[in-house]
Structures are given as structure tokens and as C-alpha cells.
Coordinates of C-alpha atoms in Angstrom, one line a residue:
Chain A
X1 CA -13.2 12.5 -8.9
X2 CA -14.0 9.9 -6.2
X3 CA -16.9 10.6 -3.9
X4 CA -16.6 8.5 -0.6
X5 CA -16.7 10.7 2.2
X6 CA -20.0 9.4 4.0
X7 CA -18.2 6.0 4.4
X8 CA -16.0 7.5 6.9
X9 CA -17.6 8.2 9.8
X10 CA -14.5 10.3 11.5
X11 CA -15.1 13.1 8.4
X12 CA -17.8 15.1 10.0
X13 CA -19.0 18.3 9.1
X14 CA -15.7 20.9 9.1
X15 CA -13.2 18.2 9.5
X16 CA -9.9 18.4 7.3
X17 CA -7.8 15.6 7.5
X18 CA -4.7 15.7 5.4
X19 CA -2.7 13.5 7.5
X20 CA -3.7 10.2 5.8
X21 CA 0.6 9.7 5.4
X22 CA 0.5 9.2 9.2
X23 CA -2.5 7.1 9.4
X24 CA -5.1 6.8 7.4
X25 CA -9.1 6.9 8.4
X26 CA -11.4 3.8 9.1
X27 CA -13.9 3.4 6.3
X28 CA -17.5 2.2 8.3
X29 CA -17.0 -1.6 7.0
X30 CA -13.6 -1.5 8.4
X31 CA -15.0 -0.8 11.8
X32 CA -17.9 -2.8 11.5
X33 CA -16.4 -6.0 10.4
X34 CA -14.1 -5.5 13.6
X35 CA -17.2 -4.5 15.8
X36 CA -18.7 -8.0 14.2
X37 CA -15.6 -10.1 15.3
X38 CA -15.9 -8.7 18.9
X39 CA -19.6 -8.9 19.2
X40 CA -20.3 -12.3 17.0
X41 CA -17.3 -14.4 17.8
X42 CA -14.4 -13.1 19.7
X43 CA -12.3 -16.5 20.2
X44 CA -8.6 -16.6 20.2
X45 CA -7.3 -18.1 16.6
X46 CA -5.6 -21.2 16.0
X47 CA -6.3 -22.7 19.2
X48 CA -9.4 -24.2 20.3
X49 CA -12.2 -26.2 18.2
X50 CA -15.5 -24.5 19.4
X51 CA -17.2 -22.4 16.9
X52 CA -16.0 -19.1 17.8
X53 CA -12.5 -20.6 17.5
X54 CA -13.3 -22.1 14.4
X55 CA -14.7 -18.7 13.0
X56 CA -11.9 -16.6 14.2
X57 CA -9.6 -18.5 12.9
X58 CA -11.1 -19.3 9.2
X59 CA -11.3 -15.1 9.2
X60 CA -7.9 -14.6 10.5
X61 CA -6.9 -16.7 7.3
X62 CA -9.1 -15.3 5.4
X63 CA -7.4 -11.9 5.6
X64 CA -4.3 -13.5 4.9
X65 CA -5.5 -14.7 1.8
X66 CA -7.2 -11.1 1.0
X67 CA -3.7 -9.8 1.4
X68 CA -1.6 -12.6 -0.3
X69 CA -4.4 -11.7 -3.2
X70 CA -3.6 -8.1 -3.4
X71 CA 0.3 -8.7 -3.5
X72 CA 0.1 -11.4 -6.0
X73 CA 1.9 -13.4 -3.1
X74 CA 1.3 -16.7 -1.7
X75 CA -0.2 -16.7 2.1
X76 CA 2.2 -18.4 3.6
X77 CA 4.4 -15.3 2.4
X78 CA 2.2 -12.8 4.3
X79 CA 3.3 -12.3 8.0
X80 CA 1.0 -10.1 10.4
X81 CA 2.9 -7.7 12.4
X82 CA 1.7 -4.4 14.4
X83 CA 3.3 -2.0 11.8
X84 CA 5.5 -2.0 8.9
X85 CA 8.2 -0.8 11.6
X86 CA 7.6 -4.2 13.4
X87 CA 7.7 -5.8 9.9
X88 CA 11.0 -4.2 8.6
X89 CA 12.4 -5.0 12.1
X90 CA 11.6 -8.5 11.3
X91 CA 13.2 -8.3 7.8
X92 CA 16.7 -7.2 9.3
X93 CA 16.2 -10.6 12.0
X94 CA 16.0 -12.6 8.8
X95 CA 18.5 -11.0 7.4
X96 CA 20.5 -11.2 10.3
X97 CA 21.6 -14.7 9.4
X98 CA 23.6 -13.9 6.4
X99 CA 24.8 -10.6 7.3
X100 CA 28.9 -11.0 8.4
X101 CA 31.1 -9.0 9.4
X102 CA 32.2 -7.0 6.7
X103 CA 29.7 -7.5 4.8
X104 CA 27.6 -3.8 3.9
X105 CA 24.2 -3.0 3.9
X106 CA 23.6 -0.2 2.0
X107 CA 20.8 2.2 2.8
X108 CA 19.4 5.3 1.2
X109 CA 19.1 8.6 2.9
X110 CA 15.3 9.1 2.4
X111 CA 14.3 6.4 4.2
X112 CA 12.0 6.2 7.6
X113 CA 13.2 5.5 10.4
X114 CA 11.6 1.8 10.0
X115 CA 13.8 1.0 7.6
X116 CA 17.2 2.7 8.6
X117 CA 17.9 2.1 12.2
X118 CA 17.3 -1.8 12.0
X119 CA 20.2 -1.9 9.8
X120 CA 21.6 0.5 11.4
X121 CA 22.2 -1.6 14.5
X122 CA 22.4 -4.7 12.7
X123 CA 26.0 -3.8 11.0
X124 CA 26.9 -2.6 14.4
X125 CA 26.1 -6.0 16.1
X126 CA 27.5 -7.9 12.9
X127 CA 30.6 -5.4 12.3
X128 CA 29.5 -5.2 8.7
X129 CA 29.6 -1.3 7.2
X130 CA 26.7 0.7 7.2
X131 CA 26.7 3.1 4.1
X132 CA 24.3 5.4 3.0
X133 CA 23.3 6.3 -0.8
X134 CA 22.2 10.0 -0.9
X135 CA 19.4 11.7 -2.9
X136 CA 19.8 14.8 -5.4
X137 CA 19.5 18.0 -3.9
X138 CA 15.9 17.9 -6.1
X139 CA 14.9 15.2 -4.1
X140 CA 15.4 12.6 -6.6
X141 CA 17.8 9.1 -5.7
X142 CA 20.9 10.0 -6.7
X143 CA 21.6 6.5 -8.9
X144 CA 24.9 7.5 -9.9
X145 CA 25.6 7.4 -6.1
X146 CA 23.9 4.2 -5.7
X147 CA 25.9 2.7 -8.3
X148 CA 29.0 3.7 -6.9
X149 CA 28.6 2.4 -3.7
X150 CA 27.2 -0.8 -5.0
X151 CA 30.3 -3.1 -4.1
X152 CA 29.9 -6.5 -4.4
X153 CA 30.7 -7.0 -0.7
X154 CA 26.9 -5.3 -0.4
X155 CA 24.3 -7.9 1.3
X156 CA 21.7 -5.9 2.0
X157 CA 20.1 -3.0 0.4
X158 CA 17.0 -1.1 2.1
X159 CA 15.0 1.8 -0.1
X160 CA 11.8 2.8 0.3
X161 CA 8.5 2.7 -2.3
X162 CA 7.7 5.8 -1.8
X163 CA 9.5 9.1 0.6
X164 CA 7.5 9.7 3.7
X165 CA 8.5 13.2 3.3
X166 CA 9.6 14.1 -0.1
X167 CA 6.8 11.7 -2.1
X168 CA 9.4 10.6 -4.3
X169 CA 8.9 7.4 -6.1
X170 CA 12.5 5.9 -6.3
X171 CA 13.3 3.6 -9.4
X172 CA 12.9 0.7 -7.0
X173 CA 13.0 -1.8 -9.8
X174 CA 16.0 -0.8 -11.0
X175 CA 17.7 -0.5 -8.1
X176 CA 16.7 -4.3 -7.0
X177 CA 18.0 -5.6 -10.1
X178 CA 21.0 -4.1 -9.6
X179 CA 21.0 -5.2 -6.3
X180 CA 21.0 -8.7 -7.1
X181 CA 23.6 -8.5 -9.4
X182 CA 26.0 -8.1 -6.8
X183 CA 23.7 -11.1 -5.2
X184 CA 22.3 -8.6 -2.3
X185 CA 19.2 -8.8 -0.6
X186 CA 16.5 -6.5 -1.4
X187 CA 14.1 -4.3 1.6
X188 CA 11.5 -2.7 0.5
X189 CA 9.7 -0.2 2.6
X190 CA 6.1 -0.4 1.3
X191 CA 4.0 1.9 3.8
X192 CA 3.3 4.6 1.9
X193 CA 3.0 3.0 -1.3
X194 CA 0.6 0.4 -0.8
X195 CA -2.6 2.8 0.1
X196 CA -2.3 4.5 -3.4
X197 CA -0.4 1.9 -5.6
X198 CA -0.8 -1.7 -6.5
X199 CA 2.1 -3.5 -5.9
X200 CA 2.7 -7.0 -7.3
X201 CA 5.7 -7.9 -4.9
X202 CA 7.5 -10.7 -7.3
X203 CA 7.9 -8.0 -10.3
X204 CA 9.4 -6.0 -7.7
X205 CA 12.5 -8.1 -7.4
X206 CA 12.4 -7.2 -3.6
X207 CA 13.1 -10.2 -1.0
X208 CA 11.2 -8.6 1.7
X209 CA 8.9 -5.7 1.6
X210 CA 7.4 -4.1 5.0
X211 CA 3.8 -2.7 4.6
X212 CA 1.8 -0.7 7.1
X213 CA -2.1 -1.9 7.7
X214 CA -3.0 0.9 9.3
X215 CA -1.9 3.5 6.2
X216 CA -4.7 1.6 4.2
X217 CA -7.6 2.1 5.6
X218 CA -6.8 -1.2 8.0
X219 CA -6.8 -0.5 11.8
X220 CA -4.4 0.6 14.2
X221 CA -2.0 -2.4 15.2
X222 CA -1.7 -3.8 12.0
X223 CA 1.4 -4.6 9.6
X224 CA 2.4 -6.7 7.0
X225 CA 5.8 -8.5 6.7
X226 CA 5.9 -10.0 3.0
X227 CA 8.8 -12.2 2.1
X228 CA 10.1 -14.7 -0.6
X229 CA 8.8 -18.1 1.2
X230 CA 12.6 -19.4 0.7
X231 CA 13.7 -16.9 2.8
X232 CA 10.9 -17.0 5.3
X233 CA 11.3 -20.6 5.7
X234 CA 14.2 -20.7 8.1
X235 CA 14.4 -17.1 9.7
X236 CA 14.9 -15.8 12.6
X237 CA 11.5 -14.6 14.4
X238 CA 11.5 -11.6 16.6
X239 CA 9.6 -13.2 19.4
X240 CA 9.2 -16.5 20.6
X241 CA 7.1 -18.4 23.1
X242 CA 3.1 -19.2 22.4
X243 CA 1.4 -20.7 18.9
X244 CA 4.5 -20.4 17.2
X245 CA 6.1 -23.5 17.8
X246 CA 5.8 -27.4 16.9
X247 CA 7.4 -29.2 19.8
X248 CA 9.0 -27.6 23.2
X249 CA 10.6 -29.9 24.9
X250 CA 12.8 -29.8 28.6
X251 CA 15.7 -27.9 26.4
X252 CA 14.7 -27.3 22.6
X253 CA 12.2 -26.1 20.9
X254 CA 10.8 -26.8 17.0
X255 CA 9.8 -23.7 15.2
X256 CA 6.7 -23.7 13.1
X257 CA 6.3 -23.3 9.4
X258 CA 6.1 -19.8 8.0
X259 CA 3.8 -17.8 8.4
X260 CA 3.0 -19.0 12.1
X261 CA 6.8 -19.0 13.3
X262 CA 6.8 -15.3 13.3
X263 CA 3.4 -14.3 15.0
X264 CA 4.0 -15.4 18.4
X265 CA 1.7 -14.8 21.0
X266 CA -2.2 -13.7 20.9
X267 CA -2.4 -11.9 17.7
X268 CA -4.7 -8.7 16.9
X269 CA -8.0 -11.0 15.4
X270 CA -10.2 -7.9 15.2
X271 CA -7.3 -5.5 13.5
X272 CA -6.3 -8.5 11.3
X273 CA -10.0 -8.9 10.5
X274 CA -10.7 -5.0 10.1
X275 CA -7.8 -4.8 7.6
X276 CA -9.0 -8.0 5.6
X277 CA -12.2 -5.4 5.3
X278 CA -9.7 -2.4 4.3
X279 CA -8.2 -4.7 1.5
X280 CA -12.2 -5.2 0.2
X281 CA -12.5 -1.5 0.4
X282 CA -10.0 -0.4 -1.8
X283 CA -10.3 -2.8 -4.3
X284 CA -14.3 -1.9 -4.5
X285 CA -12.6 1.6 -5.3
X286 CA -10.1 0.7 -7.7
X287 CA -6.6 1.4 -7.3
X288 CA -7.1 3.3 -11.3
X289 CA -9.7 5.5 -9.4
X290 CA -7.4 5.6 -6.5
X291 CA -4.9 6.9 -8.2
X292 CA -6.6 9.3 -10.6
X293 CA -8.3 10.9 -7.5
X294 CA -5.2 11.5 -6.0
X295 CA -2.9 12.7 -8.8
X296 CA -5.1 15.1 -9.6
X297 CA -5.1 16.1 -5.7
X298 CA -1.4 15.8 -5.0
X299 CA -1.0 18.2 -8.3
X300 CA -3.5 20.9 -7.1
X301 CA -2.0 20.7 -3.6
X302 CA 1.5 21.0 -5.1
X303 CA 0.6 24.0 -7.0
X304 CA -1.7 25.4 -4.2
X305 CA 1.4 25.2 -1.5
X306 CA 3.6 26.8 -4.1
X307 CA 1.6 29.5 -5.1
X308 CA 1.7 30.8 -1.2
X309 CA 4.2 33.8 -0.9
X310 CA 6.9 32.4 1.8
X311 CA 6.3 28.7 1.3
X312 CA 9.3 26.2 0.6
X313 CA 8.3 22.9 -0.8
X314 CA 10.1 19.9 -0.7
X315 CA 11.0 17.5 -2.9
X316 CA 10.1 16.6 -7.1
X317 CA 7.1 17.6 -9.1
X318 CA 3.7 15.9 -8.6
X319 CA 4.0 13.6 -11.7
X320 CA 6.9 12.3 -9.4
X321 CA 6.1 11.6 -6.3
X322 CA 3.1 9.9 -3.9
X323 CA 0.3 11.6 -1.9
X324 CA 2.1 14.1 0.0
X325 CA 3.9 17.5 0.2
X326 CA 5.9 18.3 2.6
X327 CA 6.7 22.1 3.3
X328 CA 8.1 25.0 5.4
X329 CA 6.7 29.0 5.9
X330 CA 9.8 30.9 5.9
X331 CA 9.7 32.5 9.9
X332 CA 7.7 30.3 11.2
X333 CA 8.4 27.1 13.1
X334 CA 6.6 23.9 11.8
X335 CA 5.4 23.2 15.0
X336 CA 3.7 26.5 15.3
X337 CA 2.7 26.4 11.4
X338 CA 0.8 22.7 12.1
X339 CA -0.7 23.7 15.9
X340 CA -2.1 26.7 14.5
X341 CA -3.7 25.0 11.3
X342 CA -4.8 22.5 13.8
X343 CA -6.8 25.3 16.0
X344 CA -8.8 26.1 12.8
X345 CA -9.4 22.1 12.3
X346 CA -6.9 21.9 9.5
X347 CA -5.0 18.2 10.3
X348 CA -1.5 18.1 9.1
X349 CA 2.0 16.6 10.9
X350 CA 5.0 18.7 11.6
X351 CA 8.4 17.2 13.0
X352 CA 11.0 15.2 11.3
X353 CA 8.4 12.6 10.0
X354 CA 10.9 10.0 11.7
X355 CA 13.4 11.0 8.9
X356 CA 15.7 12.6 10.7
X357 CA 18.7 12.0 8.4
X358 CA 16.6 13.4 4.9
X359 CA 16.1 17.0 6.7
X360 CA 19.7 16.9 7.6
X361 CA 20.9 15.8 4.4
X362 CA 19.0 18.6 2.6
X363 CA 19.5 21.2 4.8
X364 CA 16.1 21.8 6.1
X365 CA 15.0 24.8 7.9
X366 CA 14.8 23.7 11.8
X367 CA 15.5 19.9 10.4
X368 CA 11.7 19.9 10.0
X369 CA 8.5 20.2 7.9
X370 CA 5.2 20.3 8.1
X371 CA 3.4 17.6 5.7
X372 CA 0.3 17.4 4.6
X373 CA -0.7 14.2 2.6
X374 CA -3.9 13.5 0.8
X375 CA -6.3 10.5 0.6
X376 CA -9.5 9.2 -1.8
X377 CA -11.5 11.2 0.9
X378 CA -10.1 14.8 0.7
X379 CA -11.1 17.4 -1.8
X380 CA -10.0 20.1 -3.4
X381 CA -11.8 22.0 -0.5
X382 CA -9.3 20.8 2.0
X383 CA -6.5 21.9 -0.2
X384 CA -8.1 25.2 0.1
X385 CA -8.5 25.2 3.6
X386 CA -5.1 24.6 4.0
X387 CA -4.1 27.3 1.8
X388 CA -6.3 29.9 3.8
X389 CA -5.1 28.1 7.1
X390 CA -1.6 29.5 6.2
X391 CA -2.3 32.7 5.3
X392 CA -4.1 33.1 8.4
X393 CA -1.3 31.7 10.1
X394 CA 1.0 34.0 8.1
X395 CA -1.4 37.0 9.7
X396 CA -1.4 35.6 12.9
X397 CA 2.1 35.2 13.7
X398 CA 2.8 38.6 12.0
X399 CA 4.6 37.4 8.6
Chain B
X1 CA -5.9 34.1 21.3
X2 CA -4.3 36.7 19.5
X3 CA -3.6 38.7 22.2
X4 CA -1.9 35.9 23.7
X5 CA -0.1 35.4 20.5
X6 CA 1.1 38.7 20.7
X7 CA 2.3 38.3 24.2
X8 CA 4.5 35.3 22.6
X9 CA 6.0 36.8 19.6
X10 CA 7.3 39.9 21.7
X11 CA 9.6 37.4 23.7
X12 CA 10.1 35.2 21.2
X13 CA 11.6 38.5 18.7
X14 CA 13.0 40.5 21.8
X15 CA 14.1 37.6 24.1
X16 CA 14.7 38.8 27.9
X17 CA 17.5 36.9 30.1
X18 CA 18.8 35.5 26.6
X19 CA 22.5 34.4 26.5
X20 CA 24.9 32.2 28.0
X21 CA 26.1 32.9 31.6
X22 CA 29.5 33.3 32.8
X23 CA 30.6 31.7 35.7
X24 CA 27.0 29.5 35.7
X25 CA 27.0 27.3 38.5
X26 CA 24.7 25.0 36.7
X27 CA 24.3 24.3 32.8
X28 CA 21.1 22.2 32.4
X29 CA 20.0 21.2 28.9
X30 CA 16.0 20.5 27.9
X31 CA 14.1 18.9 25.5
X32 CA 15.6 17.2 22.6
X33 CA 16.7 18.1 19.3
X34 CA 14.7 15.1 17.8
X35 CA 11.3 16.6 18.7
X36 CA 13.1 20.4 17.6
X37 CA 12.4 22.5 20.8
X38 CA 16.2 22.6 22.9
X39 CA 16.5 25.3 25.9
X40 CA 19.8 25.3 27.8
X41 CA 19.0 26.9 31.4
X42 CA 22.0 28.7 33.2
X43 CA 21.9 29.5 36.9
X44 CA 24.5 31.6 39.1
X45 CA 23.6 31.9 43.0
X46 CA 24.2 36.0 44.1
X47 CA 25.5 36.8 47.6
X48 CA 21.9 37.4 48.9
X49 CA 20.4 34.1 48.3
X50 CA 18.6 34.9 45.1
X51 CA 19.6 33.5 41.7
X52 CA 20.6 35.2 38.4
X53 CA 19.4 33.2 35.7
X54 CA 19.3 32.9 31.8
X55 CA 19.0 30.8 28.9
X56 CA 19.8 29.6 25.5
X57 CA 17.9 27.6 23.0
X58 CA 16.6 26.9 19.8
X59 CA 13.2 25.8 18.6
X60 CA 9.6 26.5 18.3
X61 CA 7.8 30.1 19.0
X62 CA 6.5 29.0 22.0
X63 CA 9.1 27.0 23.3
X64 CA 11.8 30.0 23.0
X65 CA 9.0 32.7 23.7
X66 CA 7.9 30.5 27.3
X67 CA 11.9 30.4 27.8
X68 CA 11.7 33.9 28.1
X69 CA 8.9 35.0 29.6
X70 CA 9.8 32.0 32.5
X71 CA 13.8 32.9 33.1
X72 CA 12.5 36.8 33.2
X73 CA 10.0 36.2 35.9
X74 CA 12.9 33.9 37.7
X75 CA 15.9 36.3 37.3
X76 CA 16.6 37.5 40.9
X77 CA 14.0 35.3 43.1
X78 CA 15.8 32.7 45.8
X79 CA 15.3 28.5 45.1
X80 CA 12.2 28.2 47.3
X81 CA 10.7 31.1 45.1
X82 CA 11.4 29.5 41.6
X83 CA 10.5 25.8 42.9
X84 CA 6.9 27.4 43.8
X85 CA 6.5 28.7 40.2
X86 CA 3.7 26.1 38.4
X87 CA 2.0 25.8 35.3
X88 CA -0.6 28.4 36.6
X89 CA 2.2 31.1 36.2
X90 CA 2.3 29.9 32.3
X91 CA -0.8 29.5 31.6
X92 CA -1.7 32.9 33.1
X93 CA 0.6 34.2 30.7
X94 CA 0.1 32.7 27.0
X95 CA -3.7 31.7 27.4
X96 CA -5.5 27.9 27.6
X97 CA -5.3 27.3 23.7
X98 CA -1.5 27.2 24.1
X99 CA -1.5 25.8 27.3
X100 CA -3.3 23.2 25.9
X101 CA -2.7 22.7 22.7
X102 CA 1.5 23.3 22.7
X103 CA 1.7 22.0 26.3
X104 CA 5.3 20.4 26.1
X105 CA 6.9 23.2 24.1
X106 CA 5.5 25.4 26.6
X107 CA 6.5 24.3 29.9
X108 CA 10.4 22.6 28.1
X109 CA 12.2 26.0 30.0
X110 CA 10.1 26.0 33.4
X111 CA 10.5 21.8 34.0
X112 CA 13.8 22.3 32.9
X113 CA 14.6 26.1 35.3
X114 CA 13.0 23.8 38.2
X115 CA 15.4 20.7 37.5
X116 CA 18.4 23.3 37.4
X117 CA 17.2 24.5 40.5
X118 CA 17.0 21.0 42.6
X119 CA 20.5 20.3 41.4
X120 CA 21.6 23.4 43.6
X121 CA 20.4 21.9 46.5

């Protein structure tokens, strides 16, 4: 197993963080690289031609490039954005332009909010159906569902990498292929995939994928739109007005070329800069070691939760699914479960995990769970912790 | 904390001043079901100035326990009396940790009893 907890500073003695699905922790060089950028040369980027501008700038680019490298993308494909929800919010305004009414965009029933309510409210401003393909009461994507509501009418179809709450790891492939057969666009939700898997976005067959910065070790503030550059090269940004722009004239404007036409305004340099860092981190790691750290953690966890008289747990076996397991202790509220785990300095989320539609769908005790999700830092000791957190719990509240 | 705890689970199992109101004068719903924690406070003013009061709700231990405990401690005081209740009452009652740690599941039924309240005036 991987041994990097001393390069995260947050992980001091007695900490248990196994919330790395909501945000993930800062390794050192991912703070220092932004503490350099605000100490060393904290210009705005792309304007200016002093040295600090210079600098900023060339690093800016350079963590586009970092990025673009990781995908297998081209920069110019790589937009920054605050989150993946700004990202996938971006997708549906490119999208926007093709989407008539009529049309239907088809969404699955597992997805975060991110990528459900911007399509969501786009077929209600377009009048084009919004139409949801379910999952199997095992937590798997129901393709036989998928297939049948497929119509050839179908111009958009969002799905994400990975389940925020159940971990599974829907036949994305598949589904884009079959996707495009009926000549609809593809949406990808890539934010909690990225962190543990690497992703080669053309192989996906995906048009647009949304990432999350922050879920991989980059900063707060920081998301990644990718997109086929065909598609980026005319769409629709979400804001307008400074450095995104050609010409502005008394009553029209010129866009810019992709990727600048859809980072309007001041962007975050030192976030940008800090994730550029979390992209050097996790390839120093290796997503192989990655990936063997954390199957072998997710399994344990999986088998530690189920072993736990009174615990439910959610969704397909660990071969199946991403970092995560999401749960419920018959009796008790999750909200209780996660505050009194927290008192002990046990770290987990509780709540709908901005998936309201999923607990609905599958019945879920209070329509909520309490999820813990594991990272290259955690241990087999934290899955312990957790274990004894909840029979202490169990105790506490009188089980 | 565990006496506090204790404290909490009694209401929460053997609710006081639980159950819709007939005749309510006001119907006031709190929180939201999105964040899970929903308590529906019911108000009826008596001929000597003092209110009868109860609730319904669904959610968290602490939410549906502080329901309790607050709408107990309200039943049969007047307006001013209930508008003077503050978070020192709560606090009194389920302990700092709670207080601190839960603080919006805790106070959902007294901000909302308080807002019922007002909307007699």
C-alpha cells in the first residue's frame, strides 16, 4: 500500500478523513506552488507585459497544458471553471444551441445534481422532454432501460463516470456509442472519477466531460470543462464581459477563440496554478498505485461496513464501483450517525449527496445516507475507526 | 454528553405536544425536506391569552427531540412569553456539543414556534 500521509499537512495526529468524495485534501506542493504564485509573482494573466504578468500567465498555461496532458486532450480543449458544477453548467449552454423543442435529453437517475438540473431547466426553456433512465434496484444502470428510451429524437444524453453515492462505474462507453448512433451528444460527469482513474477523454466517445479540480488534490475553486474543440469553437459561454473577447465595439462584440471565450473575468491564477501542482502529484503516484491503494481500501471498507449488525449499504460490490460506500444504521438518522462520528474526529458526509432523485428512486431510508469515501492517504486504520465510531454511536444513541 | 443524549432520545421516542391541531389558528412549516429535518408548528390562541401549541415533523434525532422539548415548554405560555424564549433555553437543555455541533437541526422548531408566533400578531 501507498504511504503518503506526511505530504498532507491537514492529516495530523488522530485525524480521519474519509470524505475525500466531497473534497479532497491539499498535498504540501499543492499549497506551496499556490503560496509561491502569491508570494513570487501575483500578476493578473493574459494582460500586461511586466514580468509578473509574463510569469503568471506562462503558469496559467502551463497548467492547461498539465491538464490537456493528463486527458490526452488538446489545451485549447481544456476550459478552467470553479467546479465541475460550473463546467457541466457550461456544457448544457453549449448544448443549448442545438437542443429544440422536442428534442429529449435523456438523463440517468444517479446522477449529481451538477449534471441533472442543467438539463433539467434547459428542456424546460427549449420545450424539449426531459426523460430519465433508471438504475437496477442493485444499483447497477439499468441498460435495458437506457436502450428503450434511446429514441432517435434524443440530443443529449448526461451519465456520470462514477455515482457520487452508490460508486458505481456505469458502462459509460457503451452508453456513448450508443448515444451517437442516434447522433446525440454525449456529457460526461467526470468528478469522481478523475481522482482515482485515468481518463483518456477521446476513447470515451463523450463530447463534453465536466471534472472537478478540487476532488484531485487541486484547490478549492477549481474545475475543468473538457470538450471536443469542434464543439467548443462556436458555443455559447456562460459569462461575458472582460479577457474574453476580440473586439467590442458601440453595439457588438467578437468572441475569442476557445479556450479564452469561456473564462471571462479575473480567473483563479493561484487555484489554476495549485491544481497544475495536484496534476504532478498524482502522476508522481501513479494512477496503477492509485488505484491498487484504493481497491484494496474500498474492499475492506465495503466488508467492514457490512460486517456491522444494523448497517444497510448501498449500491454494487467493490470490484464495481469507485472510492466510496455509502450507508444507513437502521434507527438512526444520518445526520446524527455523521455528527456523532464527527465528535470522535471520524470525517464523513451525511445528506442527500446532492442526489436527491437516486435516494428517492431506491427507496432510501429518510432519502439519505451517510458516505464515507476513501483516498491514497487513508488506511485501513481509518476504516477501523469508522467501524468503532459506529458501534459507539450504536451505544450511544441506545441501538 | 451522554446525559444530554439521553435527555434527547426520551423526546425524540416519547414526543410531548406531538400531533396535528384542530382548529390551529396558524400552520407554519420549517426547515426543508432537501436538508431532511421538516417540523410543522400548530398554534391555537385560548380564551386567557395563552396559546396551546403542538407540532409535527419528520427528521433527525435532534431536530424532532428539540421540537419536543421547545413546543412542551411553550404549551400554555402567552406571545410575549414564547417570543422571549432564546437559544439559552435550548442550549440549557441538550448541552454545548449539540448546540454547537447540530445547531440548525436544533433550533428548526424554536425559529420556526417564534415565526408562528409573529404571524399572530
Amino acid at each position: 500500500m501507498v504511504d503518503c500521509r506526511a505530504e498532507f499537512p491537514a492529516l495530523r495526529e488522530g485525524v480521519v478523513y474519509l470524505d475525500s468524495g466531497a473534497t479532497s485534501l491539499k498535498p504540501r506542493t499543492v499549497i506551496e506552488a499556490m503560496v509561491k504564485y502569491y508570494e513570487e509573482f501575483p500578476a493578473n494573466v493574459h494582460r500586461g507585459g511586466y514580468p509578473w504578468a509574463n510569469r503568471a500567465t506562462e503558469a496559467y498555461e502551463e497548467s492547461r497544458e498539465k491538464v490537456a496532458r493528463l486527458l490526452g486532450a488538446h489545451p485549447d480543449e481544456v476550459v478552467f471553471t470553479k467546479n465541475a458544477t460550473e463546467a457541466l453548467n457550461l456544457a448544457a449552454s453549449i448544448l443549448g444551441e442545438y437542443v429544440k423543442e422536442g428534442d429529449r435529453i435523456l438523463v440517468s437517475v444517479m446522477e449529481h445534481h451538477a449534471n441533472f438540473l442543467p438539463w433539467m431547466r434547459l428542456a424546460r426553456i427549449k420545450g424539449a422532454e426531459f426523460v430519465i433512465f433508471n438504475v437496477t434496484p442493485d444499483g447497477y444502470l439499468d441498460l435495458n432501460d437506457f436502450k428503450k428510451k434511446l429514441t432517435h429524437n434524443t440530443k443529449v444524453v448526461a451519465l456520470t463516470m462514477a455515482s457520487n453515492v452508490l460508486g458505481t462505474i456505469p458502462p459509460f462507453k457503451r452508453v456513448a456509442k450508443m448515444a451517437r448512433e442516434v447522433g446525440a451528444y454525449v456529457v460526461l460527469d467526470g468528478a469522481q472519477y478523475l481522482s482515482h482513474h485515468r481518463v483518456r477523454v477521446r476513447e470515451t466517445g463523450a463530447h463534453l466531460i465536466g471534472f472537478s479540480g478540487h476532488k484531485i488534490f487541486g484547490p478549492m475553486g477549481t474545475g475543468i470543462l473538457w470538450g471536443r474543440k469542434e464543439l467548443l469553437k462556436d458555443g455559447n459561454p456562460l459569462l461575458i464581459g472582460g479577457s474574453m473577447i476580440k473586439d467590442v465595439g458601440f453595439d457588438n462584440y467578437e468572441l475569442e477563440e476557445t479556450p479564452k471565450r469561456y473564462e471571462a473575468g479575473t480567473p483563479d491564477v493561484g487555484g489554476v496554478i495549485g491544481l497544475g501542482a495536484a496534476i504532478d502529484f498524482i502522476l508522481k503516484i501513479g494512477y496503477d498505485n492509485i488505484l491498487a491503494h484504493e481497491g484494496e481500501l474500498t474492499r475492506y471498507l465495503y466488508e467492514s461496513l457490512r460486517s456491522v449488525p444494523g448497517v444497510e449499504v448501498y449500491g454494487p460490490p467493490p470490484e464495481d464501483r469507485t472510492s466510496l460506500v455509502a450507508f444507513n444504521l437502521r434507527g438512526l438518522h444520518p445526520h446524527d450517525l455523521a455528527w456523532y462520528l464527527g465528535e470522535m474526529g471520524i470525517m464523513v458526509r451525511s445528506g442527500g449527496h446532492c442526489a436527491h432523485p437516486l435516494h428517492k428512486f431506491l427507496d432510501i431510508p429518510y432519502h439519505q445516507s451517510v458516505r464515507a469515501s476513501v483516498s491514497i492517504f487513508n488506511t485501513k486504520g481509518d476504516v477501523d475507526r469508522l467501524v468503532e465510531g459506529i458501534e459507539r454511536a450504536k451505544r450511544a444513541f441506545r441501538l | 454528553m451522554q446525559e444530554f443524549l439521553d435527555y434527547i432520545l426520551d423526546h425524540y421516542h416519547r414526543p410531548r405536544r406531538k400531533g396535528e391541531m384542530e382548529g390551529a389558528e396558524v400552520v407554519l412549516k420549517g426547515g426543508n425536506p432537501g436538508c431532511g429535518d421538516v417540523v410543522v408548528i400548530y398554534l391555537r390562541r385560548e380564551g386567557d391569552g395563552t396559546l396551546k401549541v403542538s407540532f409535527t415533523g419528520e427528521g433527525c434525532t435532534v431536530s424532532q427531540a428539540c421540537a419536543s422539548i421547545v413546543c412542551e415548554a411553550a404549551d400554555g405560555k402567552t406571545p410575549d412569553e414564547i417570543l422571549n424564549m432564546d437559544y439559552t433555553f435550548l442550549e440549557e437543555r441538550v448541552g454545548p456539543d449539540i448546540m454547537r455541533g447540530r445547531f440548525k437541526c436544533a433550533t428548526l422548531a424554536l425559529d420556526t414556534l417564534k415565526a408562528a408566533v409573529q404571524s399572530l400578531k
